[in-house]
Tab-separated table of C-alpha atoms in Angstrom:
chain	number	residue	atom	x	y	z
Z	1	MET	CA	-36.372	-44.280	17.993
Z	2	LEU	CA	-38.420	-47.449	18.488
Z	3	SER	CA	-36.079	-48.601	21.251
Z	4	VAL	CA	-38.146	-46.585	23.741
Z	5	LEU	CA	-41.025	-49.014	23.126
Z	6	ARG	CA	-39.080	-51.641	25.055
Z	7	ASN	CA	-40.411	-49.920	28.156
Z	8	ARG	CA	-43.601	-51.891	28.796
Z	9	THR	CA	-45.439	-49.075	30.548
Z	10	TYR	CA	-44.688	-46.547	27.840
Z	11	ARG	CA	-45.479	-49.079	25.112
Z	12	ARG	CA	-48.986	-49.545	26.506
Z	13	LEU	CA	-49.514	-45.800	26.954
Z	14	PHE	CA	-48.355	-45.146	23.399
Z	15	ALA	CA	-50.732	-47.830	22.107
Z	16	ALA	CA	-53.536	-46.132	24.043
Z	17	GLN	CA	-52.646	-42.825	22.397
Z	18	VAL	CA	-52.603	-44.357	18.910
Z	19	VAL	CA	-55.980	-46.089	19.171
Z	20	ALA	CA	-57.585	-42.989	20.702
Z	21	LEU	CA	-56.189	-40.775	17.933
Z	22	THR	CA	-57.386	-43.197	15.265
Z	23	GLY	CA	-60.857	-43.027	16.718
Z	24	THR	CA	-60.670	-39.239	16.836
Z	25	GLY	CA	-59.783	-39.150	13.140
Z	26	LEU	CA	-62.813	-41.282	12.291
Z	27	ALA	CA	-65.012	-38.939	14.318
Z	28	THR	CA	-63.690	-35.925	12.399
Z	29	VAL	CA	-64.886	-37.395	9.101
Z	30	ALA	CA	-68.184	-38.569	10.559
Z	31	LEU	CA	-68.843	-35.200	12.178
Z	32	SER	CA	-68.454	-33.376	8.873
Z	33	LEU	CA	-70.998	-35.714	7.259
Z	34	LEU	CA	-73.360	-35.345	10.215
Z	35	ALA	CA	-73.107	-31.554	9.960
Z	36	TYR	CA	-73.999	-31.750	6.266
Z	37	ASP	CA	-77.042	-33.905	7.025
Z	38	LEU	CA	-78.254	-31.464	9.685
Z	39	ALA	CA	-77.343	-28.127	8.115
Z	40	GLY	CA	-76.831	-28.697	4.391
Z	41	ALA	CA	-75.132	-25.658	2.848
Z	42	ASP	CA	-74.460	-24.282	6.345
Z	43	ALA	CA	-72.361	-27.312	7.299
Z	44	GLY	CA	-69.173	-25.237	7.114
Z	45	ALA	CA	-70.527	-22.786	9.661
Z	46	VAL	CA	-71.524	-25.670	11.937
Z	47	LEU	CA	-68.057	-27.196	11.739
Z	48	GLY	CA	-66.428	-23.808	12.292
Z	49	THR	CA	-68.482	-23.274	15.425
Z	50	ALA	CA	-67.671	-26.788	16.630
Z	51	LEU	CA	-63.954	-26.081	16.111
Z	52	ALA	CA	-64.232	-22.830	18.056
Z	53	LEU	CA	-65.992	-24.686	20.892
Z	54	LYS	CA	-63.188	-27.246	20.889
Z	55	MET	CA	-60.540	-24.562	21.315
Z	56	ALA	CA	-62.604	-22.711	23.921
Z	57	ALA	CA	-62.974	-25.908	25.950
Z	58	TYR	CA	-59.233	-26.511	25.765
Z	59	VAL	CA	-58.462	-22.985	26.933
Z	60	ALA	CA	-60.993	-22.972	29.790
Z	61	VAL	CA	-60.878	-26.536	31.089
Z	62	ALA	CA	-57.206	-27.516	30.858
Z	63	PRO	CA	-55.925	-25.340	33.755
Z	64	LEU	CA	-58.717	-26.581	36.033
Z	65	ALA	CA	-57.984	-30.166	35.058
Z	66	GLY	CA	-54.288	-29.606	35.736
Z	67	ALA	CA	-55.139	-28.368	39.213
Z	68	LEU	CA	-57.228	-31.456	39.909
Z	69	ALA	CA	-54.722	-33.905	38.443
Z	70	ASP	CA	-52.683	-34.132	41.648
Z	71	ARG	CA	-55.820	-34.657	43.776
Z	72	VAL	CA	-57.149	-37.636	41.795
Z	73	PRO	CA	-55.287	-40.908	41.134
Z	74	ARG	CA	-53.703	-40.444	37.718
Z	75	ARG	CA	-54.890	-43.733	36.263
Z	76	ALA	CA	-58.459	-43.171	37.479
Z	77	LEU	CA	-58.497	-39.713	35.891
Z	78	LEU	CA	-57.256	-40.973	32.524
Z	79	VAL	CA	-59.627	-43.927	32.425
Z	80	SER	CA	-62.654	-41.883	33.465
Z	81	MET	CA	-61.963	-39.269	30.782
Z	82	ASP	CA	-61.642	-41.985	28.136
Z	83	LEU	CA	-64.963	-43.469	29.261
Z	84	ALA	CA	-66.575	-40.021	29.216
Z	85	ARG	CA	-65.351	-39.429	25.660
Z	86	ALA	CA	-66.622	-42.841	24.550
Z	87	THR	CA	-70.054	-42.114	26.022
Z	88	VAL	CA	-70.341	-38.709	24.349
Z	89	VAL	CA	-69.288	-40.002	20.929
Z	90	LEU	CA	-71.759	-42.886	21.175
Z	91	ALA	CA	-74.566	-40.321	21.521
Z	92	LEU	CA	-73.590	-38.293	18.424
Z	93	PRO	CA	-75.373	-40.484	15.811
Z	94	PHE	CA	-78.684	-39.890	17.593
Z	95	VAL	CA	-78.697	-36.075	17.540
Z	96	THR	CA	-81.371	-34.290	15.485
Z	97	ARG	CA	-80.534	-30.640	16.158
Z	98	VAL	CA	-77.421	-28.565	15.580
Z	99	TRP	CA	-77.374	-27.310	19.182
Z	100	GLN	CA	-77.139	-30.923	20.343
Z	101	VAL	CA	-73.981	-31.311	18.252
Z	102	TYR	CA	-72.505	-28.225	19.911
Z	103	LEU	CA	-73.330	-29.503	23.395
Z	104	LEU	CA	-71.812	-32.927	22.811
Z	105	ILE	CA	-68.700	-31.482	21.160
Z	106	LEU	CA	-68.218	-29.179	24.152
Z	107	LEU	CA	-68.459	-32.155	26.538
Z	108	LEU	CA	-66.160	-34.263	24.375
Z	109	GLN	CA	-63.448	-31.621	24.171
Z	110	ALA	CA	-63.736	-30.806	27.875
Z	111	ALA	CA	-62.916	-34.454	28.597
Z	112	SER	CA	-60.008	-34.299	26.144
Z	113	ALA	CA	-58.746	-31.114	27.813
Z	114	ALA	CA	-58.637	-33.021	31.107
Z	115	PHE	CA	-57.093	-36.171	29.608
Z	116	THR	CA	-54.295	-34.779	27.447
Z	117	PRO	CA	-52.254	-32.692	29.946
Z	118	ALA	CA	-52.473	-35.458	32.567
Z	119	PHE	CA	-51.298	-37.969	29.957
Z	120	GLN	CA	-48.453	-35.656	28.895
Z	121	ALA	CA	-47.351	-35.188	32.515
Z	122	THR	CA	-47.234	-38.968	33.037
Z	123	ILE	CA	-44.734	-39.710	30.260
Z	124	PRO	CA	-41.729	-37.911	31.882
Z	125	GLN	CA	-42.296	-39.996	35.018
Z	126	VAL	CA	-42.350	-43.202	32.996
Z	127	LEU	CA	-39.263	-42.167	30.973
Z	128	PRO	CA	-37.002	-40.116	33.284
Z	129	GLU	CA	-33.999	-40.265	30.920
Z	130	GLU	CA	-33.938	-37.251	28.592
Z	131	HIS	CA	-32.975	-39.246	25.485
Z	132	ASP	CA	-35.841	-41.684	26.016
Z	133	TYR	CA	-38.273	-38.853	26.656
Z	134	THR	CA	-37.148	-37.093	23.462
Z	135	GLU	CA	-37.833	-40.260	21.481
Z	136	ALA	CA	-41.262	-40.485	23.091
Z	137	LEU	CA	-42.030	-36.904	22.052
Z	138	SER	CA	-41.074	-37.722	18.473
Z	139	LEU	CA	-43.267	-40.823	18.504
Z	140	SER	CA	-46.131	-38.748	19.838
Z	141	ARG	CA	-45.658	-36.239	17.007
Z	142	LEU	CA	-45.682	-39.130	14.530
Z	143	ALA	CA	-48.889	-40.474	16.065
Z	144	TYR	CA	-50.633	-37.127	15.553
Z	145	ASP	CA	-49.394	-36.909	11.967
Z	146	LEU	CA	-50.421	-40.467	11.174
Z	147	GLU	CA	-53.855	-39.734	12.617
Z	148	SER	CA	-54.312	-36.876	10.176
Z	149	LEU	CA	-53.127	-39.011	7.245
Z	150	VAL	CA	-54.340	-42.540	7.972
Z	151	SER	CA	-57.683	-41.952	9.679
Z	152	PRO	CA	-59.295	-40.248	6.642
Z	153	LEU	CA	-58.154	-43.128	4.434
Z	154	LEU	CA	-59.539	-45.646	6.918
Z	155	ALA	CA	-62.779	-43.700	7.092
Z	156	ALA	CA	-63.055	-43.669	3.297
Z	157	ALA	CA	-62.576	-47.437	3.203
Z	158	LEU	CA	-65.171	-48.017	5.935
Z	159	LEU	CA	-67.696	-45.756	4.207
Z	160	THR	CA	-67.745	-48.150	1.256
Z	161	LEU	CA	-69.084	-50.810	3.637
Z	162	VAL	CA	-71.120	-49.052	6.349
Z	163	PRO	CA	-73.063	-45.783	6.884
Z	164	TYR	CA	-71.084	-42.874	8.299
Z	165	SER	CA	-72.844	-43.214	11.679
Z	166	TRP	CA	-70.854	-46.403	12.233
Z	167	LEU	CA	-67.663	-44.340	12.239
Z	168	PHE	CA	-68.734	-42.978	15.618
Z	169	THR	CA	-68.837	-46.594	16.825
Z	170	GLY	CA	-65.209	-46.943	15.726
Z	171	THR	CA	-64.350	-43.818	17.691
Z	172	THR	CA	-66.057	-45.219	20.785
Z	173	ALA	CA	-64.112	-48.452	20.369
Z	174	GLY	CA	-60.867	-46.460	20.199
Z	175	PHE	CA	-61.577	-44.633	23.452
Z	176	LEU	CA	-62.643	-47.870	25.184
Z	177	ALA	CA	-59.451	-49.592	24.023
Z	178	SER	CA	-57.438	-46.663	25.334
Z	179	ALA	CA	-59.223	-46.878	28.694
Z	180	LEU	CA	-58.522	-50.611	28.901
Z	181	LEU	CA	-54.837	-50.176	28.111
Z	182	VAL	CA	-54.433	-47.452	30.728
Z	183	ARG	CA	-56.477	-49.370	33.295
Z	184	THR	CA	-54.231	-52.430	32.979
Z	185	THR	CA	-50.988	-50.420	33.149
Z	186	ALA	CA	-49.161	-49.738	36.396
Z	187	LEU	CA	-48.393	-46.016	36.478
Z	188	PRO	CA	-45.829	-44.419	38.796
Z	189	PRO	CA	-47.411	-42.414	41.621
Z	190	PRO	CA	-47.351	-38.672	40.905
Z	191	PRO	CA	-44.841	-36.731	43.024
Z	192	ARG	CA	-46.033	-34.391	45.733
Z	193	PRO	CA	-46.878	-31.036	44.118
Z	194	GLU	CA	-44.196	-28.460	44.895
Z	195	ALA	CA	-46.807	-25.722	44.777
Z	196	ALA	CA	-48.848	-27.396	47.473
Z	197	GLY	CA	-45.835	-27.446	49.737
Z	198	THR	CA	-45.397	-23.707	49.384
Z	199	GLY	CA	-48.899	-22.642	50.221
Z	200	THR	CA	-50.530	-22.806	46.801
Z	201	GLY	CA	-52.416	-26.014	47.425
Z	202	ARG	CA	-55.849	-24.486	47.298
Z	203	LEU	CA	-57.716	-25.331	44.140
Z	204	TYR	CA	-58.012	-21.793	42.810
Z	205	ALA	CA	-54.305	-21.224	43.438
Z	206	ARG	CA	-53.439	-24.485	41.687
Z	207	VAL	CA	-55.545	-23.411	38.704
Z	208	ALA	CA	-53.486	-20.225	38.412
Z	209	PHE	CA	-50.142	-21.771	39.300
Z	210	GLY	CA	-49.376	-23.281	35.898
Z	211	VAL	CA	-50.177	-20.042	34.091
Z	212	ARG	CA	-48.038	-18.109	36.586
Z	213	LEU	CA	-45.206	-20.554	35.997
Z	214	LEU	CA	-45.361	-19.994	32.241
Z	215	LEU	CA	-45.401	-16.232	32.642
Z	216	ALA	CA	-42.592	-16.202	35.238
Z	217	THR	CA	-40.123	-18.435	33.370
Z	218	PRO	CA	-38.377	-16.825	30.359
Z	219	ARG	CA	-38.056	-20.017	28.325
Z	220	LEU	CA	-41.721	-20.847	28.883
Z	221	ARG	CA	-42.766	-17.369	27.791
Z	222	ALA	CA	-40.669	-18.017	24.695
Z	223	LEU	CA	-42.423	-21.351	24.251
Z	224	LEU	CA	-45.768	-19.564	24.202
Z	225	ALA	CA	-44.451	-17.175	21.527
Z	226	LEU	CA	-43.306	-20.184	19.512
Z	227	ASP	CA	-46.780	-21.695	19.833
Z	228	LEU	CA	-48.173	-18.483	18.347
Z	229	ALA	CA	-45.838	-18.789	15.353
Z	230	VAL	CA	-46.853	-22.407	14.760
Z	231	ALA	CA	-50.552	-21.606	15.135
Z	232	ALA	CA	-50.321	-18.759	12.624
Z	233	ALA	CA	-48.670	-20.950	9.992
Z	234	GLY	CA	-50.750	-24.028	10.770
Z	235	ALA	CA	-54.009	-22.108	10.546
Z	236	VAL	CA	-53.201	-21.041	6.974
Z	237	VAL	CA	-52.632	-24.678	6.061
Z	238	LEU	CA	-55.650	-26.146	7.803
Z	239	VAL	CA	-58.133	-23.376	7.000
Z	240	ASP	CA	-57.080	-22.088	3.576
Z	241	THR	CA	-55.899	-25.260	1.797
Z	242	VAL	CA	-59.304	-26.131	0.350
Z	243	LEU	CA	-59.695	-22.583	-1.011
Z	244	LEU	CA	-56.201	-22.546	-2.491
Z	245	VAL	CA	-56.563	-25.938	-4.158
Z	246	ARG	CA	-60.144	-25.683	-5.421
Z	247	ASP	CA	-60.579	-21.977	-6.217
Z	248	THR	CA	-57.136	-20.413	-6.668
Z	249	LEU	CA	-55.550	-23.326	-8.543
Z	250	GLY	CA	-58.772	-24.867	-9.878
Z	251	ARG	CA	-57.705	-28.405	-9.048
Z	252	PRO	CA	-59.988	-31.370	-8.240
Z	253	ALA	CA	-61.217	-32.140	-4.731
Z	254	GLY	CA	-58.939	-35.162	-4.538
Z	255	ASP	CA	-55.912	-32.873	-4.460
Z	256	VAL	CA	-56.970	-31.331	-1.128
Z	257	PRO	CA	-55.834	-34.366	0.928
Z	258	LEU	CA	-52.642	-34.496	-1.160
Z	259	ALA	CA	-51.796	-30.949	-0.114
Z	260	LEU	CA	-52.557	-31.706	3.526
Z	261	GLY	CA	-50.513	-34.882	3.121
Z	262	ALA	CA	-47.475	-32.813	2.108
Z	263	TYR	CA	-47.847	-30.848	5.339
Z	264	GLY	CA	-48.049	-34.094	7.328
Z	265	ALA	CA	-45.109	-35.633	5.462
Z	266	GLY	CA	-42.876	-32.704	6.378
Z	267	SER	CA	-43.903	-32.984	10.012
Z	268	MET	CA	-43.320	-36.750	10.123
Z	269	THR	CA	-39.900	-36.515	8.481
Z	270	VAL	CA	-38.642	-34.035	11.056
Z	271	ALA	CA	-40.162	-36.021	13.935
Z	272	LEU	CA	-38.135	-39.051	12.802
Z	273	LEU	CA	-34.882	-37.077	12.562
Z	274	LEU	CA	-35.258	-34.855	15.618
Z	275	PRO	CA	-33.980	-37.203	18.387
Z	276	ARG	CA	-30.547	-37.355	16.718
Z	277	VAL	CA	-30.535	-33.611	16.087
Z	278	LEU	CA	-31.365	-32.827	19.719
Z	279	ASP	CA	-28.487	-35.027	20.865
Z	280	ARG	CA	-26.166	-32.488	19.211
Z	281	ALA	CA	-28.034	-29.179	19.442
Z	282	ASP	CA	-29.863	-27.432	22.255
Z	283	ASP	CA	-33.622	-26.915	22.203
Z	284	ARG	CA	-33.429	-23.133	21.828
Z	285	ALA	CA	-31.311	-23.252	18.688
Z	286	VAL	CA	-33.510	-25.844	16.974
Z	287	MET	CA	-36.871	-24.357	17.941
Z	288	VAL	CA	-36.145	-20.669	17.330
Z	289	ARG	CA	-34.481	-21.279	13.971
Z	290	ALA	CA	-37.351	-23.481	12.859
Z	291	ALA	CA	-39.861	-20.852	13.970
Z	292	LEU	CA	-38.121	-18.234	11.828
Z	293	VAL	CA	-38.689	-20.471	8.787
Z	294	LEU	CA	-42.479	-20.289	9.227
Z	295	PRO	CA	-43.001	-16.582	8.389
Z	296	GLY	CA	-40.585	-16.941	5.500
Z	297	ALA	CA	-42.618	-19.787	4.019
Z	298	LEU	CA	-45.886	-17.863	4.417
Z	299	ALA	CA	-44.339	-14.751	2.874
Z	300	LEU	CA	-43.285	-16.787	-0.168
Z	301	LEU	CA	-46.835	-18.134	-0.399
Z	302	ALA	CA	-48.306	-14.624	-0.258
Z	303	LEU	CA	-45.847	-13.446	-2.928
Z	304	GLY	CA	-46.656	-16.401	-5.163
Z	305	LEU	CA	-50.377	-15.773	-4.862
Z	306	THR	CA	-49.951	-12.291	-6.345
Z	307	ALA	CA	-48.911	-13.899	-9.652
Z	308	ALA	CA	-51.176	-15.702	-12.107
Z	309	PRO	CA	-51.321	-19.472	-11.464
Z	310	GLY	CA	-49.120	-21.551	-13.728
Z	311	PRO	CA	-47.687	-25.077	-14.019
Z	312	TRP	CA	-45.342	-24.237	-11.156
Z	313	SER	CA	-48.132	-23.317	-8.715
Z	314	TRP	CA	-49.169	-26.794	-7.600
Z	315	PRO	CA	-45.662	-28.171	-6.860
Z	316	ALA	CA	-44.795	-24.850	-5.219
Z	317	LEU	CA	-47.780	-25.140	-2.881
Z	318	LEU	CA	-46.798	-28.713	-1.991
Z	319	ALA	CA	-43.225	-27.578	-1.295
Z	320	VAL	CA	-44.367	-24.703	0.947
Z	321	TRP	CA	-46.711	-26.984	2.891
Z	322	LEU	CA	-43.879	-29.538	3.273
Z	323	VAL	CA	-41.622	-26.832	4.727
Z	324	VAL	CA	-44.335	-25.489	7.049
Z	325	GLY	CA	-45.025	-29.009	8.348
Z	326	ALA	CA	-41.318	-29.679	8.904
Z	327	ALA	CA	-40.664	-26.378	10.679
Z	328	GLY	CA	-43.798	-26.698	12.810
Z	329	SER	CA	-42.752	-30.174	13.936
Z	330	ALA	CA	-39.265	-28.919	14.831
Z	331	VAL	CA	-40.900	-26.320	17.094
Z	332	LEU	CA	-43.626	-28.460	18.655
Z	333	THR	CA	-41.853	-31.762	19.266
Z	334	PRO	CA	-39.197	-30.548	21.762
Z	335	GLY	CA	-41.757	-28.456	23.659
Z	336	GLY	CA	-42.352	-31.192	26.216
Z	337	ARG	CA	-38.638	-31.221	27.083
Z	338	VAL	CA	-38.752	-27.499	27.805
Z	339	VAL	CA	-41.801	-27.861	30.042
Z	340	ARG	CA	-40.304	-30.828	31.888
Z	341	ARG	CA	-37.136	-28.891	32.697
Z	342	SER	CA	-39.181	-25.951	33.943
Z	343	ALA	CA	-41.332	-27.626	36.610
Z	344	ALA	CA	-40.913	-30.038	39.491
Z	345	GLY	CA	-42.385	-33.522	39.049
Z	346	GLY	CA	-45.456	-32.818	41.152
Z	347	ASP	CA	-46.161	-29.609	39.281
Z	348	LEU	CA	-45.917	-31.100	35.794
Z	349	PRO	CA	-49.721	-31.521	35.396
Z	350	ALA	CA	-50.271	-27.825	36.131
Z	351	ALA	CA	-47.433	-26.820	33.800
Z	352	PHE	CA	-48.554	-29.041	30.922
Z	353	ALA	CA	-52.172	-27.969	31.417
Z	354	ALA	CA	-51.247	-24.286	31.267
Z	355	ARG	CA	-49.150	-24.802	28.133
Z	356	PHE	CA	-51.970	-26.866	26.569
Z	357	SER	CA	-54.500	-24.143	27.353
Z	358	LEU	CA	-52.462	-21.139	26.238
Z	359	SER	CA	-51.174	-22.806	23.070
Z	360	HIS	CA	-54.737	-23.531	22.028
Z	361	ALA	CA	-55.615	-19.912	22.750
Z	362	CYS	CA	-53.127	-19.112	19.990
Z	363	TRP	CA	-55.016	-21.420	17.625
Z	364	LEU	CA	-58.303	-19.868	18.734
Z	365	LEU	CA	-56.893	-16.544	17.530
Z	366	ALA	CA	-55.309	-17.851	14.333
Z	367	TYR	CA	-58.158	-20.009	12.979
Z	368	PRO	CA	-60.795	-17.275	12.561
Z	369	LEU	CA	-58.132	-14.778	11.472
Z	370	ALA	CA	-56.989	-17.019	8.624
Z	371	GLY	CA	-60.510	-17.935	7.541
Z	372	GLY	CA	-61.957	-14.425	7.874
Z	373	LEU	CA	-59.127	-12.734	5.974
Z	374	ALA	CA	-59.249	-15.332	3.196
Z	375	ALA	CA	-62.993	-14.781	2.767
Z	376	TRP	CA	-62.805	-10.986	3.031
Z	377	ALA	CA	-59.589	-10.090	1.204
Z	378	GLY	CA	-58.336	-13.303	-0.394
Z	379	PRO	CA	-55.755	-15.961	0.468
Z	380	ALA	CA	-52.778	-13.732	-0.393
Z	381	VAL	CA	-53.745	-11.196	2.276
Z	382	SER	CA	-54.497	-14.009	4.722
Z	383	ALA	CA	-51.038	-15.519	4.164
Z	384	ALA	CA	-49.328	-12.115	4.491
Z	385	VAL	CA	-51.048	-11.168	7.749
Z	386	LEU	CA	-50.468	-14.597	9.293
Z	387	ALA	CA	-46.829	-14.406	8.156
Z	388	ALA	CA	-46.515	-11.180	10.157
Z	389	LEU	CA	-48.100	-12.879	13.176
Z	390	ALA	CA	-45.728	-15.841	12.843
Z	391	LEU	CA	-42.774	-13.456	12.601
Z	392	LEU	CA	-43.939	-11.686	15.760
Z	393	GLY	CA	-44.006	-15.018	17.589
Z	394	ALA	CA	-40.622	-16.191	16.280
Z	395	VAL	CA	-38.806	-12.916	16.988
Z	396	GLY	CA	-40.512	-12.665	20.369
Z	397	ALA	CA	-39.286	-16.148	21.266
Z	398	ALA	CA	-35.725	-15.292	20.230
Z	399	ARG	CA	-35.773	-12.231	22.492
Z	400	LEU	CA	-37.527	-13.875	25.437
Z	401	TRP	CA	-35.433	-17.054	25.580
Z	402	PRO	CA	-31.973	-16.280	27.018
Z	403	ARG	CA	-29.071	-17.611	24.964
Z	404	GLU	CA	-27.471	-18.867	28.171
Z	405	ASP	CA	-30.297	-20.857	29.733
Z	406	PRO	CA	-29.212	-23.444	32.328
Z	407	ALA	CA	-31.548	-26.381	32.793
Z	408	GLU	CA	-31.532	-25.861	36.566
Z	409	LEU	CA	-31.589	-22.605	38.501
Z	410	GLU	CA	-30.330	-21.986	42.009
Z	411	HIS	CA	-32.845	-20.696	44.529
Z	412	VAL	CA	-33.507	-20.707	48.257
Z	413	HIS	CA	-36.574	-21.290	50.450
Z	414	PRO	CA	-36.178	-19.277	53.651
Z	415	GLU	CA	-39.875	-19.785	54.408
Z	416	LEU	CA	-39.537	-23.604	54.695
Z	417	PRO	CA	-38.526	-25.268	57.965
Z	418	ALA	CA	-35.385	-27.336	58.234
Z	419	GLY	CA	-36.010	-30.928	57.209
Z	420	HIS	CA	-38.801	-30.058	54.753
Z	421	PRO	CA	-38.923	-32.704	51.969
Z	422	HIS	CA	-38.217	-30.037	49.357
Z	423	LEU	CA	-34.903	-29.268	51.081
Z	424	ALA	CA	-33.917	-32.806	51.953
Z	425	GLY	CA	-30.340	-33.497	51.052
Z	426	THR	CA	-29.788	-30.082	49.502
Z	427	GLY	CA	-28.823	-27.704	52.304
Z	428	ALA	CA	-29.894	-24.085	52.066
Z	429	HIS	CA	-29.554	-23.969	48.297
Z	430	HIS	CA	-31.496	-26.296	46.085
Z	431	ALA	CA	-31.037	-26.810	42.357
Z	432	HIS	CA	-34.448	-26.938	40.793
Z	433	ALA	CA	-36.022	-26.740	37.369
Z	434	PHE	CA	-37.542	-23.313	37.853
Z	435	HIS	CA	-36.930	-20.281	39.984
Z	436	ILE	CA	-39.835	-20.726	42.350
Z	437	ASP	CA	-38.759	-17.782	44.472
Z	438	ALA	CA	-39.665	-15.538	41.545
Z	439	LEU	CA	-43.191	-16.887	41.755
Z	440	HIS	CA	-43.356	-16.154	45.471
Z	441	ARG	CA	-42.194	-12.585	44.953
Z	442	ARG	CA	-44.515	-11.838	42.043
Z	443	TRP	CA	-47.589	-13.698	43.248
Z	444	PRO	CA	-47.907	-13.968	47.024
Z	445	ALA	CA	-49.727	-16.986	48.325
Z	446	ALA	CA	-53.436	-16.865	48.981
Z	447	PRO	CA	-54.641	-15.744	52.404
Z	448	GLY	CA	-54.274	-18.438	55.002
Z	449	ARG	CA	-50.834	-19.545	53.860
């Protein structure tokens, strides 16, 4: 898998991702301590609101950022968003009111919502070969998992030496290092947006184009259903773990990170193995089968929670979290391959932005559902309801994603003149990653086309 790091451009972009994620992990710990200082016993509510604002920013800002990505030089966009994030984080230690935390978090996540889809759309251009791109996706999954495992440990070590406010300085340093790495890396120029060439170049049309693409392409609709399944299972892990460990099982606080570590270990293991698996199996088979594991794991959890805790309960919880992490990684990691095969090069920012936005809408639904049900009816009911939601997503994906799904679809462009760049070298028929004619028929271009 590490062979892909021989590509100098990707190696620098991956390093930028790692240092930025490390800084983000430090900020997560520091933010929880800041919330406790400002709100005391209400710190949980403050963090819950901040998390909701994060998801709301992702849902609202990402499509707009995707529309702007082809109008702004890619490197300038990435660097400016890193600098914006560094500036916002540097201001966090100086806040004195909870509303100031909310405002800064909203600005921080808005910048991240602009950065991440543009970054994701750049990697397929840097690594055009599918095998290399698959390895890059697995490395990216590993980077996210390592952030969730290593950053808290690093934060704990730093807190023995410095006050928690200094962790925000570490986060700022991570974003600045990311900006420097991107700034000194030569990025390929983004291709001309296909949507612009077909009359959807206006900003408001570009904002909607990525969402329309997801809704018009069967495998991308299936991808959204898969995101719902992962969000349902992941929300139970991330929201209910502390309740399960501390209250249901009566274990010490130190076992909470161990449980979350089992979830991360499962995800990392699959991310390491997945490139070889995808060389032999198609994306649909791997992703749909993995998604069907998620409701099964949650159903077992709900069933286990109906029994009195015993010596078996703790290892059983670790095993379920390991399985959920592994299955979630098997669904999420190949997602970039599916998006890349479903959009032209110039439309990748809009496609990735729409997927980023809508997938986080799934988390925005799942987070409060898991937390509210656990508080109102208990973790067993929470696990059962989220298992049903995960099953809905997995079965929906299996039905939406055709078993015979060619990577490229034939279509024609009678509205384009002869010699148009989109038709160059192709004749009347042009093999393309998505059936753009379907978009034209369903959503006519804006007036003035």
